[in-house]
Coordinates of C-alpha atoms in Angstrom, one line a residue:
X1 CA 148.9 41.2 96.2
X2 CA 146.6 43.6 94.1
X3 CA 144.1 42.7 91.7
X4 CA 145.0 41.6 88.6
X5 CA 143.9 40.0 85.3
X6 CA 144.7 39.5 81.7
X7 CA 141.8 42.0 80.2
X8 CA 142.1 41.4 76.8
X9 CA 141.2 43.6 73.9
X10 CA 144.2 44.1 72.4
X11 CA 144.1 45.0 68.8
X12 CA 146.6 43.3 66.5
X13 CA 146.4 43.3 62.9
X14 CA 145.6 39.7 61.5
X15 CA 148.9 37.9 60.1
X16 CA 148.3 36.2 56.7
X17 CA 149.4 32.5 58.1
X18 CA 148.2 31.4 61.5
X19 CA 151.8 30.8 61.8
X20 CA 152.6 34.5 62.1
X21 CA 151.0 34.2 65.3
X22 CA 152.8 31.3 66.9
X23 CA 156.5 31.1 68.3
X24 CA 159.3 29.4 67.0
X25 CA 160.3 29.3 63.3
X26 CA 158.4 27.8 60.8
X27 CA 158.7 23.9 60.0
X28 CA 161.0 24.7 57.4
X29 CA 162.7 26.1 60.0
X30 CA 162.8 22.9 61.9
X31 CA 161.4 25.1 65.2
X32 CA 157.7 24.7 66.6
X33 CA 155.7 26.4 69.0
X34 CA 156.0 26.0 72.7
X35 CA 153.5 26.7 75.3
X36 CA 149.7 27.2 74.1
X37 CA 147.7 26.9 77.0
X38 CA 144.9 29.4 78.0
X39 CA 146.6 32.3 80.9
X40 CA 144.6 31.9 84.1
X41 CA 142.7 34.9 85.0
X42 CA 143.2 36.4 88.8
X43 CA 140.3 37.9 89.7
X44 CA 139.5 40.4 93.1
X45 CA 141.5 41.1 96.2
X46 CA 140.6 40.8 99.3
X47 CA 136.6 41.3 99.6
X48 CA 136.6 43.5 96.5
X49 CA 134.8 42.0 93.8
X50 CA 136.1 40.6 90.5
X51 CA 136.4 43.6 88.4
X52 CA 135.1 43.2 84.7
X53 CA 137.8 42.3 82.1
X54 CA 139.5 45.3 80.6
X55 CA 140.8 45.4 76.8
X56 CA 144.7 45.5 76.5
X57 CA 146.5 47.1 73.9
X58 CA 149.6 46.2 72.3
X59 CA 150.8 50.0 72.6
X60 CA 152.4 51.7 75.5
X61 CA 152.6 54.7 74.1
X62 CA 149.6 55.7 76.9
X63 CA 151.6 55.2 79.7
X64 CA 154.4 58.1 78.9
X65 CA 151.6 60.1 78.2
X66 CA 149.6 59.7 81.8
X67 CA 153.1 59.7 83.6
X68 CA 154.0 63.0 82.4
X69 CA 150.9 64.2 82.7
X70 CA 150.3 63.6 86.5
X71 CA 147.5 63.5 88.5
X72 CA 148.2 66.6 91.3
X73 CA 145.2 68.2 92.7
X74 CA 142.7 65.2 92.7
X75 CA 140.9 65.3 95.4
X76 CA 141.2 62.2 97.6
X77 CA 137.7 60.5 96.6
X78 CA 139.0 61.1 93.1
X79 CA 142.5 59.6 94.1
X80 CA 141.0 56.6 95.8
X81 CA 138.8 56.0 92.6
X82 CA 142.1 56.4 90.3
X83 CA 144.0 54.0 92.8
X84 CA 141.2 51.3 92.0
X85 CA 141.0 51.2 88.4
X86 CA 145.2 50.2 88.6
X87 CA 145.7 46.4 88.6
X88 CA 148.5 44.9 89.4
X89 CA 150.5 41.4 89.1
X90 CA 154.0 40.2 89.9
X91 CA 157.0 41.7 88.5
X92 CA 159.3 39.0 87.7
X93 CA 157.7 34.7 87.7
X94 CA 161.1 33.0 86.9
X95 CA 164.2 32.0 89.1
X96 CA 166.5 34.2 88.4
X97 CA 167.0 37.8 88.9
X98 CA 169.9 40.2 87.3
X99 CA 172.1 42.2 89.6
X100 CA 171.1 45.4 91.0
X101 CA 172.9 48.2 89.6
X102 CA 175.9 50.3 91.7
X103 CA 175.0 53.3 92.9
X104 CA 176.3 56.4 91.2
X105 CA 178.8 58.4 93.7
X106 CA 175.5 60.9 94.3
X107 CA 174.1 57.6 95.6
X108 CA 171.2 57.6 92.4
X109 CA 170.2 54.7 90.9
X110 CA 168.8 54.1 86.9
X111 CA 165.2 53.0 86.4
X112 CA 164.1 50.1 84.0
X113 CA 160.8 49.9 83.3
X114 CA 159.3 47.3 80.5
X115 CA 156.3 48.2 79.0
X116 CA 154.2 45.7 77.3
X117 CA 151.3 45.7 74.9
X118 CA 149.6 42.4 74.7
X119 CA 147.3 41.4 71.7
X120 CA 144.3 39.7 73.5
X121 CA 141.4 39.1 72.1
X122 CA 138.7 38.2 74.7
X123 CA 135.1 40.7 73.5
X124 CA 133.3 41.5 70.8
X125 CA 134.2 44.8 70.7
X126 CA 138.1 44.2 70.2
X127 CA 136.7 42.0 67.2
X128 CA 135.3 45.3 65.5
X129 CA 138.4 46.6 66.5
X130 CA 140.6 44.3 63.7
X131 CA 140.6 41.0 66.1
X132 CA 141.1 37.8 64.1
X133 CA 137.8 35.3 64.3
X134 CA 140.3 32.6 64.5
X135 CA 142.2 33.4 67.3
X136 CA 139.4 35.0 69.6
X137 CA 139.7 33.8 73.2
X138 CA 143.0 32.5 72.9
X139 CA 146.0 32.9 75.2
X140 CA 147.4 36.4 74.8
X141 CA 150.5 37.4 73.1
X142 CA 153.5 40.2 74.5
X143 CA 153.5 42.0 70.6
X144 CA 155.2 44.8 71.9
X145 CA 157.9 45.0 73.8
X146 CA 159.8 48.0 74.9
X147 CA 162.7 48.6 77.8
X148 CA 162.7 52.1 79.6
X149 CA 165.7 53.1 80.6
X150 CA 166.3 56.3 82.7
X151 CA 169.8 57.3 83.7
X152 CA 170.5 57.5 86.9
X153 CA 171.6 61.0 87.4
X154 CA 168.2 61.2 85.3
X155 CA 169.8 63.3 82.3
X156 CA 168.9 61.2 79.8
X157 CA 166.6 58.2 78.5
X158 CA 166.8 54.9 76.6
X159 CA 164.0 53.1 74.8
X160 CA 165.2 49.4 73.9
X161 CA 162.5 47.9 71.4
X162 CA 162.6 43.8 70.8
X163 CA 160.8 42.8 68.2
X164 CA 158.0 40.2 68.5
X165 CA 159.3 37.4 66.2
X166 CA 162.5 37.2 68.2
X167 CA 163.5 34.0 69.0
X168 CA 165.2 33.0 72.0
X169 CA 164.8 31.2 75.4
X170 CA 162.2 31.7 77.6
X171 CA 162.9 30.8 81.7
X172 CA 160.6 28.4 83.6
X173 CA 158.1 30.8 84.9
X174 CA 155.2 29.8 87.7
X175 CA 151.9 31.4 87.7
X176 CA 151.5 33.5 90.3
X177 CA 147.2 32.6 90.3
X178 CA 147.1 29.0 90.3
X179 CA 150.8 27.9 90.6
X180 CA 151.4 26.5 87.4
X181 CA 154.7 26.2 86.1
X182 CA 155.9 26.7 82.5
X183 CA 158.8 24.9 82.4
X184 CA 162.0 26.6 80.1
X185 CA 161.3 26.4 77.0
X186 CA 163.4 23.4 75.3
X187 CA 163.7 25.0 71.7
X188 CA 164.2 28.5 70.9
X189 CA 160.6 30.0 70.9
X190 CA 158.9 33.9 69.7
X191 CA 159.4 36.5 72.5
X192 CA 155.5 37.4 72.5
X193 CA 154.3 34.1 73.7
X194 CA 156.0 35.2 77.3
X195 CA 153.0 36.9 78.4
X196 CA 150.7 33.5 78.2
X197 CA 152.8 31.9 80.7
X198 CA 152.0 33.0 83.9
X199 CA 151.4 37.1 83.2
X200 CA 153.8 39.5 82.2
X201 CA 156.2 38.6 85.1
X202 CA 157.6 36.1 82.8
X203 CA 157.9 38.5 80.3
X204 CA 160.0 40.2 82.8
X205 CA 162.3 37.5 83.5
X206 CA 162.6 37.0 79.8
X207 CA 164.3 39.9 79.4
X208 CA 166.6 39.6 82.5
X209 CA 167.8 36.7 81.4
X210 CA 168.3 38.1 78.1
X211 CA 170.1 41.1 78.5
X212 CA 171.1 40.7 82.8
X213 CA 169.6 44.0 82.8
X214 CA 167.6 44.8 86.4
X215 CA 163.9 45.5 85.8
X216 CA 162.4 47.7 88.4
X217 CA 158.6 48.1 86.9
X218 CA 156.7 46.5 84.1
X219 CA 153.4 48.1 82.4
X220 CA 150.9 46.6 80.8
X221 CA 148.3 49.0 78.5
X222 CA 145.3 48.9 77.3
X223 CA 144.5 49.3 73.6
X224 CA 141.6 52.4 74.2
X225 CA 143.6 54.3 75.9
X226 CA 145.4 55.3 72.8
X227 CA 142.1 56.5 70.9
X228 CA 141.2 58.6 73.8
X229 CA 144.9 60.0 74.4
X230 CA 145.0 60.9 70.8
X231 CA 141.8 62.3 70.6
X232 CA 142.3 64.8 74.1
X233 CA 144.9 66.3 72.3
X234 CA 143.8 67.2 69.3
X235 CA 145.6 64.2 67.3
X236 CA 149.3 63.2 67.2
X237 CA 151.4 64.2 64.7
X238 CA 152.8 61.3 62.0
X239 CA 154.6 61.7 58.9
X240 CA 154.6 59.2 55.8
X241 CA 157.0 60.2 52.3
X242 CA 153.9 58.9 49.9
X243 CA 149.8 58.5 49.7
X244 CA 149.0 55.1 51.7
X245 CA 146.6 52.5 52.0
X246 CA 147.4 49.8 54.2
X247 CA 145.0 47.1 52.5
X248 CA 146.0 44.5 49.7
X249 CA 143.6 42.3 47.7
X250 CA 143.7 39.2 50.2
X251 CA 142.4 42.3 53.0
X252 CA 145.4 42.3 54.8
X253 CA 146.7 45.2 56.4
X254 CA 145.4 47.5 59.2
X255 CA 143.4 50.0 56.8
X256 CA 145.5 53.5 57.3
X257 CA 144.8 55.6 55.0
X258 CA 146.4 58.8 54.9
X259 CA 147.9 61.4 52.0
X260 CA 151.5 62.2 51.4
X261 CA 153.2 64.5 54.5
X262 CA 152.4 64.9 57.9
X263 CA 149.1 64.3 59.4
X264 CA 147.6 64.6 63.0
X265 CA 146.1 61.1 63.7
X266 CA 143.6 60.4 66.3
X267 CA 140.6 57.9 67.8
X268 CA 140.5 54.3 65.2
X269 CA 143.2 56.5 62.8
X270 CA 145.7 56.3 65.6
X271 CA 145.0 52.4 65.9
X272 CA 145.6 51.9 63.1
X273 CA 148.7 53.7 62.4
X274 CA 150.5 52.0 65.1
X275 CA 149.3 48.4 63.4
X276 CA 150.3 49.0 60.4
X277 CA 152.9 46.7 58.8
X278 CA 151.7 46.1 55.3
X279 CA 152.5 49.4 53.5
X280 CA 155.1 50.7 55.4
X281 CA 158.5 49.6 53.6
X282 CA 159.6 45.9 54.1
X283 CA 155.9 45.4 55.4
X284 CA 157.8 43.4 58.4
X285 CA 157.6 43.8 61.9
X286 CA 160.5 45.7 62.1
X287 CA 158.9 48.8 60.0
X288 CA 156.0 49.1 62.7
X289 CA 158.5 49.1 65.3
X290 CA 159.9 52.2 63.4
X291 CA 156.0 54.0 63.2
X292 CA 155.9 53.3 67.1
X293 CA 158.7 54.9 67.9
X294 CA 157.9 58.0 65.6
X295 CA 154.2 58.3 67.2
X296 CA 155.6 57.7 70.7
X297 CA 158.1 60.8 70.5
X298 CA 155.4 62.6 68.9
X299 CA 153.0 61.7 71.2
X300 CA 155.6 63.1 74.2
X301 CA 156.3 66.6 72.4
X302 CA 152.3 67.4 72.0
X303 CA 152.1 66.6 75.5
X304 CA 154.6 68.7 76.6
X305 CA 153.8 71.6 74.5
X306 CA 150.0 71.5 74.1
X307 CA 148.5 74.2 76.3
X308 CA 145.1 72.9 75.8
X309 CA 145.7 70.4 78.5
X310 CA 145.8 72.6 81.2
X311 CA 142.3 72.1 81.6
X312 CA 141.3 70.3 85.1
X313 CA 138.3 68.3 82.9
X314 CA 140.7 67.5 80.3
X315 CA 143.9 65.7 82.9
X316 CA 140.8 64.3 85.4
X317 CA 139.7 62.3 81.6
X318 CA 143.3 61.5 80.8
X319 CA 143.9 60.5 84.1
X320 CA 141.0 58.3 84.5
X321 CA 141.4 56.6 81.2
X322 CA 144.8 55.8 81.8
X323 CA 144.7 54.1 85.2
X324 CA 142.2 52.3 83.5
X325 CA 144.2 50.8 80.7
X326 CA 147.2 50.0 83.2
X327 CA 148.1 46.9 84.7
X328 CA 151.7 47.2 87.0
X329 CA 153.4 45.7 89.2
X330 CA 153.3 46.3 93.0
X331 CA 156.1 48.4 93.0
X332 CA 153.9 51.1 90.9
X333 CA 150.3 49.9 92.3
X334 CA 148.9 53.6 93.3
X335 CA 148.3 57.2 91.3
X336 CA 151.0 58.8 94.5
X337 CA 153.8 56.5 92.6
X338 CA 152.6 56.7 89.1
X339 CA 153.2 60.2 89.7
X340 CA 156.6 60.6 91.8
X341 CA 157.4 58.7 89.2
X342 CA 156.3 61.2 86.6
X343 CA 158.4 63.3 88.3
X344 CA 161.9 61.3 87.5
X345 CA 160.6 61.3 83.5
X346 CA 159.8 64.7 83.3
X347 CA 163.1 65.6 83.9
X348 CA 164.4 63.9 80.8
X349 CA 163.7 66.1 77.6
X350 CA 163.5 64.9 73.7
X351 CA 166.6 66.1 72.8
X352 CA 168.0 63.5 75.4
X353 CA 165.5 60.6 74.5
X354 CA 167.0 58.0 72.1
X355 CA 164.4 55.1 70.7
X356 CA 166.6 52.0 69.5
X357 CA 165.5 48.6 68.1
X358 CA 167.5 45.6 69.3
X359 CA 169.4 44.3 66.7
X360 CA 168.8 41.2 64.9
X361 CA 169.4 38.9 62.1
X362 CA 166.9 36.7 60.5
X363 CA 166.8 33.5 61.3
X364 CA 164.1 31.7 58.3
X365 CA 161.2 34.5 58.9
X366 CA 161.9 34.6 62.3
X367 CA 164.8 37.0 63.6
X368 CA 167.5 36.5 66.4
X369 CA 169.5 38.6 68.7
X370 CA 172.6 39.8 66.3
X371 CA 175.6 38.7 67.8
X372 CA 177.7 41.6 69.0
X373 CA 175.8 44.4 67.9
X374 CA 172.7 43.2 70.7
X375 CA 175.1 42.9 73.3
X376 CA 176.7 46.0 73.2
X377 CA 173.4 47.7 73.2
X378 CA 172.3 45.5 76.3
X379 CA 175.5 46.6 78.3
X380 CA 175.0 50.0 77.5
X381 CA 172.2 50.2 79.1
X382 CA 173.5 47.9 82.2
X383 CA 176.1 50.4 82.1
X384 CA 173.9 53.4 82.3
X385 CA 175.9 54.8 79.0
X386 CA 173.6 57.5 77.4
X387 CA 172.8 56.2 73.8
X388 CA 172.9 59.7 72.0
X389 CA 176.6 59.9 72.4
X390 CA 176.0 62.9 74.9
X391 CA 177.7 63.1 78.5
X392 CA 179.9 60.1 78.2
X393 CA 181.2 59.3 81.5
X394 CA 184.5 57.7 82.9
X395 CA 183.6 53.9 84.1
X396 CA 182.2 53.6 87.9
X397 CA 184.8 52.6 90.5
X398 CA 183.8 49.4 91.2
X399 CA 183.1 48.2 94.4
X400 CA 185.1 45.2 95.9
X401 CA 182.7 43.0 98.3
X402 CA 181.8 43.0 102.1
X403 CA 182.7 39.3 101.9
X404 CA 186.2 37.9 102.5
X405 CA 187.7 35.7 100.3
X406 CA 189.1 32.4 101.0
X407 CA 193.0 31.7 100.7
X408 CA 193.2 30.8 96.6
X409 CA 194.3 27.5 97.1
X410 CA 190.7 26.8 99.4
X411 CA 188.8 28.8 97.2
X412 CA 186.8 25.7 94.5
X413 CA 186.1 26.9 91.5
X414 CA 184.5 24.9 88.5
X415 CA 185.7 26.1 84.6
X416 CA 183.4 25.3 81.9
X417 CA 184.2 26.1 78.2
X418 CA 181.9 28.8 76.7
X419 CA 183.8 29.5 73.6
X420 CA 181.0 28.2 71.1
X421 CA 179.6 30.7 68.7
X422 CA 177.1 30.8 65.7
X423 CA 179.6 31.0 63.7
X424 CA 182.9 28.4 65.4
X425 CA 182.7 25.5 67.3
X426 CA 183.9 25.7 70.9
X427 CA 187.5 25.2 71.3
X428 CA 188.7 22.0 72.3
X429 CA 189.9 22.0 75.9
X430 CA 189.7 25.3 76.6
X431 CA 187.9 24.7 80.0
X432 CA 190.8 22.4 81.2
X433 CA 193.9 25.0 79.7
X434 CA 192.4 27.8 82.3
X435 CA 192.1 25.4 84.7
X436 CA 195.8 24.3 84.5
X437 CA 196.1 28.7 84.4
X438 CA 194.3 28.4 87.4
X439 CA 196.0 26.3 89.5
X440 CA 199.2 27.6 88.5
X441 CA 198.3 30.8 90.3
X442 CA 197.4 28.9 93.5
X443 CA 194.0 28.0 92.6
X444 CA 194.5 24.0 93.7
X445 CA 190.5 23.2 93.6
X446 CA 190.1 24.4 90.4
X447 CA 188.5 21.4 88.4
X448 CA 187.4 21.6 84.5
X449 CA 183.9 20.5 83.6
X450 CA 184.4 18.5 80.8
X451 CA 181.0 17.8 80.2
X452 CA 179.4 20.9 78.8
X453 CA 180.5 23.0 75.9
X454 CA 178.3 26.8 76.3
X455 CA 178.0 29.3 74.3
X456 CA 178.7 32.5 76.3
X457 CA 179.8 35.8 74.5
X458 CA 182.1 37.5 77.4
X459 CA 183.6 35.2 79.3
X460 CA 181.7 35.4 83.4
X461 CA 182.2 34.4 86.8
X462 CA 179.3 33.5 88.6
X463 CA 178.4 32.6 92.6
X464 CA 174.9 31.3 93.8
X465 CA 175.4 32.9 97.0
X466 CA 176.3 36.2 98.9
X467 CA 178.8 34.5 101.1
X468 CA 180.8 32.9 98.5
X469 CA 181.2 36.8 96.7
X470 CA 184.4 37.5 97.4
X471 CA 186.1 34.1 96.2
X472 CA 184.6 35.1 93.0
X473 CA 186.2 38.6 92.9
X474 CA 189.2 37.2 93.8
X475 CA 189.3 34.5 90.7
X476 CA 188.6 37.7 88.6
X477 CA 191.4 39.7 90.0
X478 CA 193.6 36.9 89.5
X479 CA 192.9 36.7 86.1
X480 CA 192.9 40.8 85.3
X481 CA 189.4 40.8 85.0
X482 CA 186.7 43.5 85.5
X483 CA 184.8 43.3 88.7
X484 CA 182.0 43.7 86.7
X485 CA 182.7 40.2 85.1
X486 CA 181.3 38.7 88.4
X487 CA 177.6 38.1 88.8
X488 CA 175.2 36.0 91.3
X489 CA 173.2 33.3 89.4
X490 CA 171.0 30.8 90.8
X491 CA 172.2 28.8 87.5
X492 CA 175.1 27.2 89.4
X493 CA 175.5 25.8 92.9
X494 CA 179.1 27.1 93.9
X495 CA 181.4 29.7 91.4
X496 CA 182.1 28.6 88.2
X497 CA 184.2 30.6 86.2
X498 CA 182.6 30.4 81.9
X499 CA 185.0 31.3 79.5
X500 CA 183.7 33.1 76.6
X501 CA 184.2 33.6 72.9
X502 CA 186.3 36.8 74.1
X503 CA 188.9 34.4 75.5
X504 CA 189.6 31.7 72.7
X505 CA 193.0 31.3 72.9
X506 CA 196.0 32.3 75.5
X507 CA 196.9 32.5 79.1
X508 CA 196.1 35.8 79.9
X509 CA 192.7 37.6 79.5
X510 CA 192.3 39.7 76.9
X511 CA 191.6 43.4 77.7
X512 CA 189.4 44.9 75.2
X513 CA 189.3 48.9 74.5
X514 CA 185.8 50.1 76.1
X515 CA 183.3 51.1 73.3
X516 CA 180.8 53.2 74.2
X517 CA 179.0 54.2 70.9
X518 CA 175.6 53.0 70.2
X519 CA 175.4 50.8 67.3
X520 CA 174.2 51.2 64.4
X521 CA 172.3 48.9 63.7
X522 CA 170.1 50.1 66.4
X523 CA 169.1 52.2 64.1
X524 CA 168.4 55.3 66.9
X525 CA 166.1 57.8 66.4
X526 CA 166.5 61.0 69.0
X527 CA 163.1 61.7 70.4
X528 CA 163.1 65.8 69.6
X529 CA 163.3 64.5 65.3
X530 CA 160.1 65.8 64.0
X531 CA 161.8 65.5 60.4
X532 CA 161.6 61.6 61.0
X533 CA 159.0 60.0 58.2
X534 CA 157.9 56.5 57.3
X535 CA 158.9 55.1 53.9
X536 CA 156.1 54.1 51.9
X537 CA 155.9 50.5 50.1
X538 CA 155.1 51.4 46.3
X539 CA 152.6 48.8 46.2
X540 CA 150.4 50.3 48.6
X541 CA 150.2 53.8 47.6
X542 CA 147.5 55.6 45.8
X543 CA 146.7 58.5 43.8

């Protein structure tokens, strides 16, 4: 295990209700917070000692930059030094762990990497730096969110942004430090508060059980890293359609200030453009998603074109203020892998990057994954589907399991009824009608749990254990079912066969026409745009 901590510095503008800050909806909402206590800080490895606290930022728009920018040609003193400014922590805290993805038949894999900003607030200096009074010290807050996806044939790249009010349900998670365990949250509760239970491994295993998507790599960033990025190249290029001034008469807002047009922001200007929510239109959440994405594809294409860096003073800076600001997991714990793994994302240009919100619906001031639309986008990416439309491929052969199944009529299987929705209530009996469907195949142990009524989108076959794989491909085949239908869950204790909303009524499962198009409510922006401009709230303009 490497070092690692929670250094917190993270700069986050200040919400105008202390409820902004917490995690489920608001009373009116009938939803409270969960989980408050203070993260436990790891400190030193091995005989090293504790290294001092580091400020986080709730940006990761750093760590594209230092992984295309490499470190080749440090000497090895250098390299060794680089090596020990990285922390790292555990990649995933909870108990369960989405599938791996199949090979594709070049035997490549895609990459998922999170990357996470936190909003700590634990020196004086982050105060300066926009910190709240009120919530200095306290336990730190996941406020940005972002997957990385890279293809696997490494043609293409995916950015999946969730934003920070989203609620959902957060997975027991135990901290890896002192062994504490955060038990599931009982009420739906705001994505951010993740990273205060147990490091941002439980972030992690947030999203997995979210979206079943296999993470590979999480980063964490640090908030300075930005200012200095931004400053080494000369400023990063943003755009805004009117004059702004991101302050109202109660002092909210971050302070941007900027003229009509496009503008090269760098050091505090930078900050502040990528805190900004009051000012930009809707003055939610959602809009500073929006300015993130703009400044991190801008951020890429000066990096790629600027000559300027070619300077060996300039990268050694960049590099050292970047391993600074990271925190990773093990799998990326040392400059040799940062940079192979610069390597795979170099390969990917704009005109093939696509940055996409998750989409949502508001839920009182609080938003939720929207039903459909989120899903799709999630199995896109499980699917390795590129999200600009390009290079749509025919589906992978799917590959049957090493296991043998059982003869049908020894094979138990347990049905429960998943057919609940937002919108319907389950229907009655459905877990008991595919049971009957199942035993008149030749299924004899199928039984019906009567007890539980889910709510699962696509109906799913899952098995706890490698050896009882290929009775659950069986069931599936059985039923005309995608391979691909059939997961292994530590949430049951044999296979248990959920039928979803898909499959409401009927005997026979209903085979849907793939669609592949990203939706729109994603609201995708390609990563070579440089015509892409934020919309300017009237109230917070100037002449």
């Amino acid at each position: 295990m490497g070092r690692s901590s929670v250094r917190g510095e993270g700069a986050r503008e200040r919400a105008p209700h202390a409820s902004d800050r917490g995690s489920g909806e608001s009373p009116k909402g009938g939803e409270t917070p969960e989980g408050s206590g203070q993260r436990h800080r790891r400190r030193g490895g091995g005989d090293r000692p504790p290294r001092r606290r580091r400020r986080v930022l709730r940006w990761s728009a750093t760590i594209l930059s230092v992984l295309i920018l490499g470190t080749a040609g440090a000497g090895y003193l250098w390299y060794q030094h680089l090596n020990n400014n990285l922390e790292t922590d555990d990649l995933n805290l909870g108990e369960h762990r989405a599938p791996e993805p199949t090979p594709n038949a070049a035997g490549q894999t895609p990459l998922n990497i999170l990357l996470i900003g936190s909003d700590a607030r634990d020196s004086k200096e982050n105060q300066k730096l926009g910190g709240a009074k009120e919530t200095f010290g306290g336990t730190p807050l996941a406020d940005v969110q972002m997957l990385l996806h890279l293809s696997a044939d490494r043609t293409n790249m995916s950015v999946v942004s969730m934003p920070r009010d989203t609620l959902l349900s957060i997975p027991k998670c135990t901290d890896p430090d002192d062994g504490k365990v955060y038990e599931a949250s009982t009420q739906r509760t705001m994505t951010n508060q993740t990273l205060g239970r147990g490091g941002p491994g439980c972030t992690v295993a947030t999203w997995e059980k979210l979206t079943n998507i296999h993470i590979n790599h999480f980063m964490e960033v640090d908030f300075s890293g930005v200012v200095s990025m931004a400053d080494a190249i000369g400023g990063v290029p943003v755009c805004v359609d009117a004059n702004i001034y991101s302050r109202d008469s109660k002092g909210h807002g971050s302070g941007l200030k900027l003229e009509k047009g496009t503008t090269a922001v760098k050091g505090k200007q930078a900050l502040q453009w990528l805190r900004t929510r009051y000012g930009f239109d809707g003055g939610t959440d959602i809009s500073r998603a929006k300015a993130q994405h703009m400044y991190m594809n801008a951020l890429v294409r000066e990096l790629r074109d600027n000559a300027n860096l070619g300077s060996p003073n300039k990268l050694r800076k960049l590099a050292e203020t970047a391993t600074s600001a990271l925190k990773v997991d093990d799998g990326l714990g040392s400059v040799k892998k940062l940079y192979d793994l610069s390597n795979e994302l170099k390969k990917v240009s704009p005109e093939r990057t696509t940055m996409t919100t998750m989409p949502y619906e508001y839920v009182g001031a609080r938003v939720v994954p929207k039903p459909g639309d989120a899903e799709q986008l999630f199995r896109l990416v499980r699917d390795d589907v590129s999200l600009d439309g390009k290079g749509k491929k025919k589906p992978a052969k799917e590959k049957a399991s090493d296991d043998p199944a059982a003869a049908d009529g020894e094979i138990a299987v347990q049905v429960q009824n998943g057919t609940r929705t937002d919108a319907e209530p389950p229907v009655s009996g459905r877990a008991s009608t595919v049971t009957q469907l199942l035993a008149g195949k030749g299924f004899t142990k199928a039984t019906a749990d009567t007890t539980t009524a889910l709510a699962q989108e696509k109906t799913v076959i899952k098995f706890p254990s490698a050896d009882l794989e290929g009775d659950a491909q069986r069931i599936a085949k059985s039923l005309g079912m995608r391979l691909s239908s059939v997961e292994k869950s530590t949430d049951v204790s044999g296979v248990t066969l959920v039928v979803g909303a898909d499959w409401r009524e009927g005997n026979t499962y209903p085979k849907s026409k793939r669609d592949d198009k990203t939706p729109d409510s994603a609201e995708a922006l390609n990563g070579s745009d440089k015509k892409a401009c934020m919309h300017v709230d009237p109230g917070y303009t100037w002449e």
